[in-house]
Structure formats: C-alpha cells, structure tokens
Amino acid sequence: MNFEEELTDKVQDIEQLLRRYLPKEEGFQRTVLQAMNYSVLGGGKRLRPLLMREVFLHCGGENEAILEPFMAALEMIHTYSLVHDDLPAMDNDDYRRGRRTTHVVYGEDMAILAGDGLLNYAFETAMKAFDTASGTEYPRVAGALRVLAAKAGVYGMIGGQVCDVESESRQEVISAEKLLFIHEHKTAALIEAAMMIGGILAGAGEEPVRGLEKAAYDIGIAFQIQDDILDVTGSEEVLGKPIGSDERNGKQTYVSIYGLQKSVEDVEGLSREAIALLKLTEDSFLYGLITWLIHREK
Ligand code: GRG
C-alpha cells in the first residue's frame, strides 16, 4: 500500500471512530446535537487524531481503547474552534470544508451552543478512557486530560485566538514576535496536544514527551506557515474556501512579513527538524504524514 492509500484507510477509520463517539440526535436538545454532528462530520483532514495515533504507535502504545476517546475528543475541540472562528463576530465565513458553515445552516445562536456543546462533550468523551483503563494506565489518562485542557485553554489555543482577534480589531501592525505568539497558541497548541497525548498514553516519560512537544511545535508552526502560503498560492476548488482572504482582510501573515521564499524555506527547515527530533525513517507512515501535511495543497 502506498502512502496515499494508507492515509485514506486511516482517515476512513477515524471517520468511523468519530461516528461512534458523537452524541445521538435525540431529546428536546436535538437541534444542538444535530449542529454538533454536522460540524464534526463535515470532512476535514483529521490531522490531529491521525498524529495522536501515529505517535502512540511510534512510542510503543498498545491499548487503543484508552487512546480512541482522546482522538475523538481532540477533533471535537478542533471543530468547536472552527465553528466559533467562522461566526459573524469573528471571521464571518460562510464556507468551511466546502460546505456551509454551522451558523449559516443552524443560525448563530445554535452555532454558539454547538461549539460550547462540542468543547464540553470533548471532555465527557475523553473521560471515557477511565472506563477501560487499568493499573498504570490511570495516571496516563489523567496526564493526557491535563494536557488536553491546558493546550485548548487560555494559555493555549484560546489565548492565541484572543491575541489574533484583538490585533485585528485594532488594525495594528503586528510584530514578528506577536505573530509567532498567535501561531504558537492558535495553531501549534492543539498539534502539541495531539502528539503529547499519543506519547503519554503510550507510557512515554517526561523527557520524551518534552521532545514530542518540541517536534509538534515545529510541525504546528510549519503547518500554519503553509496555511498562509496556501492563502496566496492555493486553489479555491481544492481548499474548499476562498483564497486571498488574508490580503483582502488586511491580515498580516508569515508570508506578508517574511515573503514567500523565506516562508517556503522555513516550512522545509521546521519539518526537517521535527523529523530529526522524532528520529523517523523515510519508510515510516509518520514521516510520510509530516511531509504530506507540510506540503499539502488543502
Ligand atoms: C474560537 C477559541 C477559538 C479558536 C479558533 C482554529 C482557530 C482558532 C481558527 C481557525 C482559523 C485558522 C486558520 C486557525 C489556524 C489553525 C488551522 C490551520 C486550522 C485549520 O485546521 P485544519 O487545516 O482543518 O486541520 P480541517 O478542516 O482539515 O480539520
């Protein structure tokens, strides 16, 4: 099987896994449950759960029963952030992943609640890992929960979003330092969560988990720079959303600050560093995944 075929198989597997963990659309609160499921099942690369599982396997993890609730939980958190980011009060986007955004389909009120619901349900889901854990796995699940909460929170992704939203509304000229803060928190934090949780649940110790955090940081920054590059050079058809939106919105990006050539070089450099930190060989799926997501076209 080549890399693309293996990737398709693994993504399909994650789609099924997500369906197993998503809530049933029933009860008086059915509408919000439908909006949550619409948002999560809208496609997407499933990068974070993919990375989590591959790192888990790379670190010698065996019991996937404690891993799977975390894979679903992280994708729920990622999806909630997209739903809220698309809202009229934030980016006001009508399309995401080639489909109408949640507030366009369900209304703004329900989209806010669907985001809230997904964030909370993510933790309800992750805690299901305690049901199947045994012995030394209990502290691993607790450690993974701690990372999940911190990386998604005000010192993680939300912190990055606050800085981004505030800088944009003030129309300020962002310093390179502030832009890096935004990327580190808004984008890299959840990728760090994915890889650290994969390692922690596999039983990796403190130092190896710090190494995973560093590699994930490099991947996260490279991933965001590639996102900025695609907004300039990408195709709307492939991306499923309009291109050139950063420039239209007067938004400063890595590309507008450093130029296209340095951006491309930095993506290369950061991905090479991550691969070296993880000591990956070219034939491993994780090597292929990192290379693919950094050179991706969507
Ligand atoms: C609302 C708290 C809050 C945070 C929003 C995720 C986010 C923060 C904003 C979305 C806009 C953006 C460009 C964020 C940077 C991270 C990023 C590139 C997200 C898109 O992730 P992909 O490419 O999306 O993995 P898919 O659709 O493939 O899942």
mmCIF file of C-alpha atoms and ligand atoms in Angstrom:
data_model
loop_
_atom_site.group_PDB
_atom_site.id
_atom_site.type_symbol
_atom_site.label_atom_id
_atom_site.label_comp_id
_atom_site.label_asym_id
_atom_site.label_seq_id
_atom_site.Cartn_x
_atom_site.Cartn_y
_atom_site.Cartn_z
ATOM 1 C CA MET A 1 0.000 0.000 0.000
ATOM 2 C CA ASN A 2 1.423 3.433 -0.859
ATOM 3 C CA PHE A 3 1.234 6.447 1.479
ATOM 4 C CA GLU A 4 -1.894 7.969 -0.100
ATOM 5 C CA GLU A 5 -3.802 4.665 0.130
ATOM 6 C CA GLU A 6 -2.725 4.140 3.722
ATOM 7 C CA LEU A 7 -3.760 7.709 4.565
ATOM 8 C CA THR A 8 -7.218 7.206 3.001
ATOM 9 C CA ASP A 9 -7.682 3.997 5.025
ATOM 10 C CA LYS A 10 -6.614 5.638 8.261
ATOM 11 C CA VAL A 11 -8.838 8.690 7.716
ATOM 12 C CA GLN A 12 -11.827 6.411 6.988
ATOM 13 C CA ASP A 13 -11.091 4.572 10.189
ATOM 14 C CA ILE A 14 -11.136 7.882 12.099
ATOM 15 C CA GLU A 15 -14.451 8.856 10.457
ATOM 16 C CA GLN A 16 -15.997 5.648 11.816
ATOM 17 C CA LEU A 17 -14.432 6.228 15.216
ATOM 18 C CA LEU A 18 -15.883 9.759 15.357
ATOM 19 C CA ARG A 19 -19.341 8.461 14.477
ATOM 20 C CA ARG A 20 -19.104 6.011 17.390
ATOM 21 C CA TYR A 21 -18.313 8.788 19.877
ATOM 22 C CA LEU A 22 -20.654 11.524 18.626
ATOM 23 C CA PRO A 23 -23.942 12.016 20.523
ATOM 24 C CA LYS A 24 -27.267 10.589 19.345
ATOM 25 C CA GLU A 25 -29.532 13.238 17.830
ATOM 26 C CA GLU A 26 -32.470 12.868 20.210
ATOM 27 C CA GLY A 27 -34.289 14.636 23.034
ATOM 28 C CA PHE A 28 -35.512 18.229 23.334
ATOM 29 C CA GLN A 29 -31.929 19.417 22.724
ATOM 30 C CA ARG A 30 -31.824 17.511 19.390
ATOM 31 C CA THR A 31 -31.082 20.624 17.294
ATOM 32 C CA VAL A 32 -27.817 21.369 19.036
ATOM 33 C CA LEU A 33 -26.791 17.712 18.755
ATOM 34 C CA GLN A 34 -27.524 17.846 15.017
ATOM 35 C CA ALA A 35 -25.478 21.028 14.689
ATOM 36 C CA MET A 36 -22.580 19.429 16.598
ATOM 37 C CA ASN A 37 -22.614 16.336 14.388
ATOM 38 C CA TYR A 38 -22.983 18.406 11.195
ATOM 39 C CA SER A 39 -19.888 20.362 12.218
ATOM 40 C CA VAL A 40 -17.709 17.371 13.092
ATOM 41 C CA LEU A 41 -18.761 15.207 10.158
ATOM 42 C CA GLY A 42 -18.095 17.935 7.608
ATOM 43 C CA GLY A 43 -14.874 16.394 6.293
ATOM 44 C CA GLY A 44 -11.508 17.757 7.264
ATOM 45 C CA LYS A 45 -8.100 16.166 7.192
ATOM 46 C CA ARG A 46 -8.420 14.608 10.670
ATOM 47 C CA LEU A 47 -4.820 15.570 11.177
ATOM 48 C CA ARG A 48 -4.856 15.797 14.968
ATOM 49 C CA PRO A 49 -6.311 12.324 15.678
ATOM 50 C CA LEU A 50 -4.071 10.915 12.932
ATOM 51 C CA LEU A 51 -0.983 12.372 14.579
ATOM 52 C CA MET A 52 -2.127 11.230 18.018
ATOM 53 C CA ARG A 53 -2.492 7.606 16.942
ATOM 54 C CA GLU A 54 0.749 7.525 14.948
ATOM 55 C CA VAL A 55 2.750 8.938 17.842
ATOM 56 C CA PHE A 56 1.062 6.463 20.203
ATOM 57 C CA LEU A 57 2.176 3.592 17.946
ATOM 58 C CA HIS A 58 5.637 5.129 17.429
ATOM 59 C CA CYS A 59 6.071 5.207 21.236
ATOM 60 C CA GLY A 60 5.069 1.536 21.577
ATOM 61 C CA GLY A 61 1.471 2.100 22.716
ATOM 62 C CA GLU A 62 -0.737 -0.982 22.628
ATOM 63 C CA ASN A 63 -4.140 -0.444 24.263
ATOM 64 C CA GLU A 64 -6.037 1.703 21.754
ATOM 65 C CA ALA A 65 -9.150 1.572 23.955
ATOM 66 C CA ILE A 66 -7.704 4.385 26.090
ATOM 67 C CA LEU A 67 -6.481 6.302 23.036
ATOM 68 C CA GLU A 68 -9.664 6.408 20.954
ATOM 69 C CA PRO A 69 -11.755 8.639 23.266
ATOM 70 C CA PHE A 70 -8.908 11.187 23.181
ATOM 71 C CA MET A 71 -8.700 11.060 19.373
ATOM 72 C CA ALA A 72 -12.426 11.864 19.170
ATOM 73 C CA ALA A 73 -12.193 14.492 21.925
ATOM 74 C CA LEU A 74 -9.396 16.426 20.244
ATOM 75 C CA GLU A 75 -11.239 16.517 16.918
ATOM 76 C CA MET A 76 -14.324 17.821 18.784
ATOM 77 C CA ILE A 77 -12.258 20.629 20.315
ATOM 78 C CA HIS A 78 -10.680 21.462 16.966
ATOM 79 C CA THR A 79 -14.150 21.529 15.363
ATOM 80 C CA TYR A 80 -15.635 23.762 18.067
ATOM 81 C CA SER A 81 -12.813 26.245 17.441
ATOM 82 C CA LEU A 82 -13.613 26.292 13.711
ATOM 83 C CA VAL A 83 -17.367 26.752 14.368
ATOM 84 C CA HIS A 84 -16.714 29.704 16.670
ATOM 85 C CA ASP A 85 -13.999 31.150 14.418
ATOM 86 C CA ASP A 86 -16.458 31.208 11.491
ATOM 87 C CA LEU A 87 -19.117 33.147 13.455
ATOM 88 C CA PRO A 88 -20.106 36.675 12.354
ATOM 89 C CA ALA A 89 -18.439 38.076 15.493
ATOM 90 C CA MET A 90 -15.133 36.521 14.467
ATOM 91 C CA ASP A 91 -14.185 35.737 10.833
ATOM 92 C CA ASN A 92 -17.754 35.723 9.493
ATOM 93 C CA ASP A 93 -17.167 32.921 6.989
ATOM 94 C CA ASP A 94 -19.988 31.242 5.076
ATOM 95 C CA TYR A 95 -17.995 28.249 3.859
ATOM 96 C CA ARG A 96 -15.733 25.745 5.580
ATOM 97 C CA ARG A 97 -14.509 22.448 4.200
ATOM 98 C CA GLY A 98 -16.530 23.155 1.052
ATOM 99 C CA ARG A 99 -19.837 23.286 2.946
ATOM 100 C CA ARG A 100 -21.955 25.996 4.507
ATOM 101 C CA THR A 101 -20.720 26.904 7.979
ATOM 102 C CA THR A 102 -22.665 25.842 11.067
ATOM 103 C CA HIS A 103 -24.188 29.286 11.801
ATOM 104 C CA VAL A 104 -25.367 29.598 8.189
ATOM 105 C CA VAL A 105 -27.204 26.267 8.436
ATOM 106 C CA TYR A 106 -28.396 26.328 12.072
ATOM 107 C CA GLY A 107 -28.355 30.031 12.991
ATOM 108 C CA GLU A 108 -25.873 31.955 15.098
ATOM 109 C CA ASP A 109 -27.422 31.022 18.440
ATOM 110 C CA MET A 110 -27.284 27.309 17.722
ATOM 111 C CA ALA A 111 -23.743 27.530 16.308
ATOM 112 C CA ILE A 112 -22.529 29.163 19.538
ATOM 113 C CA LEU A 113 -24.226 26.431 21.545
ATOM 114 C CA ALA A 114 -22.899 23.697 19.220
ATOM 115 C CA GLY A 115 -19.367 24.998 19.835
ATOM 116 C CA ASP A 116 -19.977 25.070 23.598
ATOM 117 C CA GLY A 117 -21.505 21.597 23.386
ATOM 118 C CA LEU A 118 -18.525 20.189 21.485
ATOM 119 C CA LEU A 119 -16.000 21.631 23.921
ATOM 120 C CA ASN A 120 -17.797 20.154 26.907
ATOM 121 C CA TYR A 121 -18.621 16.869 25.181
ATOM 122 C CA ALA A 122 -14.939 16.519 24.286
ATOM 123 C CA PHE A 123 -14.108 16.199 27.985
ATOM 124 C CA GLU A 124 -17.065 13.907 28.646
ATOM 125 C CA THR A 125 -15.679 11.755 25.811
ATOM 126 C CA ALA A 126 -12.015 11.821 26.868
ATOM 127 C CA MET A 127 -13.009 10.764 30.391
ATOM 128 C CA LYS A 128 -14.489 7.572 28.953
ATOM 129 C CA ALA A 129 -10.860 6.380 28.774
ATOM 130 C CA PHE A 130 -11.094 5.814 32.558
ATOM 131 C CA ASP A 131 -13.781 3.166 31.916
ATOM 132 C CA THR A 132 -11.368 0.874 30.076
ATOM 133 C CA ALA A 133 -8.079 1.841 31.788
ATOM 134 C CA SER A 134 -6.340 -0.391 34.274
ATOM 135 C CA GLY A 135 -3.284 -0.252 36.553
ATOM 136 C CA THR A 136 -0.601 2.161 35.299
ATOM 137 C CA GLU A 137 -2.956 3.484 32.628
ATOM 138 C CA TYR A 138 -4.964 5.584 35.141
ATOM 139 C CA PRO A 139 -2.217 8.180 35.704
ATOM 140 C CA ARG A 140 -1.555 8.259 31.949
ATOM 141 C CA VAL A 141 -5.215 9.113 31.271
ATOM 142 C CA ALA A 142 -5.098 11.800 33.977
ATOM 143 C CA GLY A 143 -1.896 13.246 32.457
ATOM 144 C CA ALA A 144 -3.439 13.245 28.983
ATOM 145 C CA LEU A 145 -6.519 15.095 30.299
ATOM 146 C CA ARG A 146 -4.308 17.727 31.867
ATOM 147 C CA VAL A 147 -2.564 18.330 28.515
ATOM 148 C CA LEU A 148 -5.874 18.394 26.610
ATOM 149 C CA ALA A 149 -7.319 21.027 28.944
ATOM 150 C CA ALA A 150 -4.203 23.214 29.020
ATOM 151 C CA LYS A 151 -3.454 23.237 25.300
ATOM 152 C CA ALA A 152 -7.058 24.124 24.426
ATOM 153 C CA GLY A 153 -7.358 26.843 27.072
ATOM 154 C CA VAL A 154 -6.441 30.473 27.679
ATOM 155 C CA TYR A 155 -2.749 29.576 27.907
ATOM 156 C CA GLY A 156 -3.130 27.586 24.686
ATOM 157 C CA MET A 157 -5.434 27.875 21.667
ATOM 158 C CA ILE A 158 -7.915 30.365 23.148
ATOM 159 C CA GLY A 159 -5.020 32.632 24.180
ATOM 160 C CA GLY A 160 -3.772 32.701 20.575
ATOM 161 C CA GLN A 161 -7.236 33.465 19.248
ATOM 162 C CA VAL A 162 -7.674 36.350 21.736
ATOM 163 C CA CYS A 163 -4.416 37.936 20.597
ATOM 164 C CA ASP A 164 -5.352 37.469 16.925
ATOM 165 C CA VAL A 165 -8.888 38.887 17.293
ATOM 166 C CA GLU A 166 -7.685 41.866 19.332
ATOM 167 C CA SER A 167 -4.847 42.745 16.957
ATOM 168 C CA GLU A 168 -7.212 42.561 14.008
ATOM 169 C CA SER A 169 -9.928 44.701 15.550
ATOM 170 C CA ARG A 170 -7.327 47.351 16.446
ATOM 171 C CA GLN A 171 -5.910 47.038 12.926
ATOM 172 C CA GLU A 172 -2.467 47.144 14.487
ATOM 173 C CA VAL A 173 0.760 46.312 12.734
ATOM 174 C CA ILE A 174 1.695 43.007 14.344
ATOM 175 C CA SER A 175 5.313 42.449 15.335
ATOM 176 C CA ALA A 176 7.021 39.239 14.257
ATOM 177 C CA GLU A 177 7.062 38.283 17.964
ATOM 178 C CA LYS A 178 3.296 38.685 18.316
ATOM 179 C CA LEU A 179 2.615 36.780 15.097
ATOM 180 C CA LEU A 180 4.690 33.901 16.427
ATOM 181 C CA PHE A 181 2.741 34.010 19.716
ATOM 182 C CA ILE A 182 -0.511 33.734 17.740
ATOM 183 C CA HIS A 183 0.754 30.792 15.663
ATOM 184 C CA GLU A 184 2.242 29.024 18.688
ATOM 185 C CA HIS A 185 -1.026 29.202 20.582
ATOM 186 C CA LYS A 186 -3.787 29.226 17.991
ATOM 187 C CA THR A 187 -2.335 26.520 15.761
ATOM 188 C CA ALA A 188 0.601 24.686 17.350
ATOM 189 C CA ALA A 189 -1.035 24.125 20.768
ATOM 190 C CA LEU A 190 -3.555 21.524 19.532
ATOM 191 C CA ILE A 191 -0.899 19.757 17.457
ATOM 192 C CA GLU A 192 1.260 19.619 20.582
ATOM 193 C CA ALA A 193 -1.737 18.201 22.465
ATOM 194 C CA ALA A 194 -2.182 15.508 19.801
ATOM 195 C CA MET A 195 1.414 14.326 19.888
ATOM 196 C CA MET A 196 1.982 14.672 23.643
ATOM 197 C CA ILE A 197 -1.219 12.753 24.423
ATOM 198 C CA GLY A 198 -0.193 9.995 21.991
ATOM 199 C CA GLY A 199 3.112 9.690 23.849
ATOM 200 C CA ILE A 200 1.671 9.977 27.365
ATOM 201 C CA LEU A 201 -0.969 7.291 26.746
ATOM 202 C CA ALA A 202 1.730 5.007 25.318
ATOM 203 C CA GLY A 203 3.657 5.399 28.580
ATOM 204 C CA ALA A 204 6.439 7.757 27.419
ATOM 205 C CA GLY A 205 8.293 9.512 30.256
ATOM 206 C CA GLU A 206 8.636 13.247 30.914
ATOM 207 C CA GLU A 207 11.688 13.864 28.750
ATOM 208 C CA PRO A 208 10.457 12.029 25.649
ATOM 209 C CA VAL A 209 7.121 13.858 25.996
ATOM 210 C CA ARG A 210 9.021 17.181 26.057
ATOM 211 C CA GLY A 211 10.731 16.060 22.825
ATOM 212 C CA LEU A 212 7.328 15.311 21.302
ATOM 213 C CA GLU A 213 6.122 18.774 22.343
ATOM 214 C CA LYS A 214 9.097 20.392 20.580
ATOM 215 C CA ALA A 215 8.622 18.347 17.409
ATOM 216 C CA ALA A 216 4.890 19.156 17.460
ATOM 217 C CA TYR A 217 5.708 22.845 17.891
ATOM 218 C CA ASP A 218 7.838 22.748 14.723
ATOM 219 C CA ILE A 219 5.101 20.900 12.850
ATOM 220 C CA GLY A 220 2.432 23.319 14.104
ATOM 221 C CA ILE A 221 4.367 26.424 13.052
ATOM 222 C CA ALA A 222 5.246 24.872 9.676
ATOM 223 C CA PHE A 223 1.588 23.851 9.232
ATOM 224 C CA GLN A 224 0.420 27.426 9.879
ATOM 225 C CA ILE A 225 3.024 28.937 7.552
ATOM 226 C CA GLN A 226 1.825 26.504 4.865
ATOM 227 C CA ASP A 227 -1.752 27.668 5.591
ATOM 228 C CA ASP A 228 -0.605 31.265 4.972
ATOM 229 C CA ILE A 229 1.213 30.174 1.794
ATOM 230 C CA LEU A 230 -1.910 28.398 0.515
ATOM 231 C CA ASP A 231 -3.975 31.541 1.056
ATOM 232 C CA VAL A 232 -1.689 33.151 -1.546
ATOM 233 C CA THR A 233 -0.865 30.297 -3.905
ATOM 234 C CA GLY A 234 -3.668 27.745 -3.326
ATOM 235 C CA SER A 235 -6.731 26.802 -5.367
ATOM 236 C CA GLU A 236 -10.231 27.630 -4.078
ATOM 237 C CA GLU A 237 -11.546 24.378 -5.500
ATOM 238 C CA VAL A 238 -9.015 22.252 -3.634
ATOM 239 C CA LEU A 239 -9.173 24.285 -0.402
ATOM 240 C CA GLY A 240 -12.985 24.439 -0.245
ATOM 241 C CA LYS A 241 -12.820 28.110 0.809
ATOM 242 C CA PRO A 242 -11.926 31.412 -0.842
ATOM 243 C CA ILE A 243 -8.225 32.275 -1.267
ATOM 244 C CA GLY A 244 -6.665 35.713 -0.833
ATOM 245 C CA SER A 245 -8.814 36.350 2.245
ATOM 246 C CA ASP A 246 -5.815 37.340 4.397
ATOM 247 C CA GLU A 247 -4.831 40.121 1.991
ATOM 248 C CA ARG A 248 -8.451 41.257 1.498
ATOM 249 C CA ASN A 249 -8.901 41.469 5.275
ATOM 250 C CA GLY A 250 -5.600 43.351 5.639
ATOM 251 C CA LYS A 251 -4.340 40.478 7.759
ATOM 252 C CA GLN A 252 -0.623 40.147 8.414
ATOM 253 C CA THR A 253 0.694 36.677 7.944
ATOM 254 C CA TYR A 254 4.044 34.931 7.920
ATOM 255 C CA VAL A 255 4.090 35.389 4.132
ATOM 256 C CA SER A 256 3.302 39.115 4.250
ATOM 257 C CA ILE A 257 6.025 39.685 6.864
ATOM 258 C CA TYR A 258 8.782 37.394 5.559
ATOM 259 C CA GLY A 259 7.875 36.879 1.876
ATOM 260 C CA LEU A 260 7.014 33.702 0.020
ATOM 261 C CA GLN A 261 10.530 32.358 -0.439
ATOM 262 C CA LYS A 262 11.550 32.520 3.218
ATOM 263 C CA SER A 263 8.161 31.077 4.199
ATOM 264 C CA VAL A 264 8.696 28.061 1.929
ATOM 265 C CA GLU A 265 12.256 27.606 3.254
ATOM 266 C CA ASP A 266 11.094 27.819 6.867
ATOM 267 C CA VAL A 267 8.396 25.186 6.290
ATOM 268 C CA GLU A 268 11.135 22.898 4.937
ATOM 269 C CA GLY A 269 13.528 23.630 7.799
ATOM 270 C CA LEU A 270 10.945 23.147 10.543
ATOM 271 C CA SER A 271 9.692 19.879 9.098
ATOM 272 C CA ARG A 272 13.251 18.548 8.772
ATOM 273 C CA GLU A 273 13.879 19.476 12.423
ATOM 274 C CA ALA A 274 10.686 17.707 13.563
ATOM 275 C CA ILE A 275 11.574 14.568 11.611
ATOM 276 C CA ALA A 276 15.075 14.564 13.133
ATOM 277 C CA LEU A 277 13.707 15.058 16.670
ATOM 278 C CA LEU A 278 11.364 12.107 16.210
ATOM 279 C CA LYS A 279 14.167 10.024 14.629
ATOM 280 C CA LEU A 280 11.833 8.944 11.835
ATOM 281 C CA THR A 281 12.934 6.809 8.925
ATOM 282 C CA GLU A 282 11.679 7.605 5.435
ATOM 283 C CA ASP A 283 9.640 4.417 5.211
ATOM 284 C CA SER A 284 7.512 5.177 8.311
ATOM 285 C CA PHE A 285 3.920 6.401 7.929
ATOM 286 C CA LEU A 286 4.576 9.227 10.406
ATOM 287 C CA TYR A 287 7.430 10.505 8.198
ATOM 288 C CA GLY A 288 5.057 10.455 5.220
ATOM 289 C CA LEU A 289 2.318 12.183 7.224
ATOM 290 C CA ILE A 290 4.524 15.060 8.386
ATOM 291 C CA THR A 291 5.926 15.536 4.889
ATOM 292 C CA TRP A 292 2.427 15.423 3.373
ATOM 293 C CA LEU A 293 0.787 17.857 5.728
ATOM 294 C CA ILE A 294 3.554 20.356 5.377
ATOM 295 C CA HIS A 295 3.496 20.185 1.567
ATOM 296 C CA ARG A 296 -0.297 19.874 1.427
ATOM 297 C CA GLU A 297 -2.483 21.734 -1.054
ATOM 298 C CA LYS A 298 -5.515 21.984 1.246
HETATM 299 C C1 GRG B 1 -12.549 30.209 18.507
HETATM 300 C C2 GRG B 1 -11.162 29.641 20.533
HETATM 301 C C3 GRG B 1 -11.275 29.747 19.094
HETATM 302 C C4 GRG B 1 -10.209 29.443 18.350
HETATM 303 C C5 GRG B 1 -10.187 29.444 16.894
HETATM 304 C C6 GRG B 1 -8.753 27.123 14.858
HETATM 305 C C7 GRG B 1 -8.914 28.571 15.049
HETATM 306 C C8 GRG B 1 -8.814 29.131 16.411
HETATM 307 C C9 GRG B 1 -9.189 29.345 13.998
HETATM 308 C C10 GRG B 1 -9.391 28.855 12.613
HETATM 309 C C11 GRG B 1 -8.584 29.628 11.646
HETATM 310 C C12 GRG B 1 -7.180 29.148 11.498
HETATM 311 C C13 GRG B 1 -6.532 29.370 10.186
HETATM 312 C C14 GRG B 1 -6.560 28.595 12.501
HETATM 313 C C15 GRG B 1 -5.206 28.077 12.465
HETATM 314 C C16 GRG B 1 -5.229 26.601 12.647
HETATM 315 C C17 GRG B 1 -5.687 25.938 11.401
HETATM 316 C C18 GRG B 1 -4.801 25.983 10.210
HETATM 317 C C19 GRG B 1 -6.871 25.378 11.419
HETATM 318 C C20 GRG B 1 -7.402 24.561 10.318
HETATM 319 O O1 GRG B 1 -7.028 23.229 10.611
HETATM 320 P P1 GRG B 1 -7.076 22.093 9.515
HETATM 321 O O2 GRG B 1 -6.392 22.571 8.270
HETATM 322 O O3 GRG B 1 -8.639 21.998 9.244
HETATM 323 O O4 GRG B 1 -6.576 20.839 10.133
HETATM 324 P P2 GRG B 1 -9.505 20.745 8.763
HETATM 325 O O5 GRG B 1 -10.721 21.370 8.124
HETATM 326 O O6 GRG B 1 -8.698 19.919 7.791
HETATM 327 O O7 GRG B 1 -9.862 19.979 10.001
#
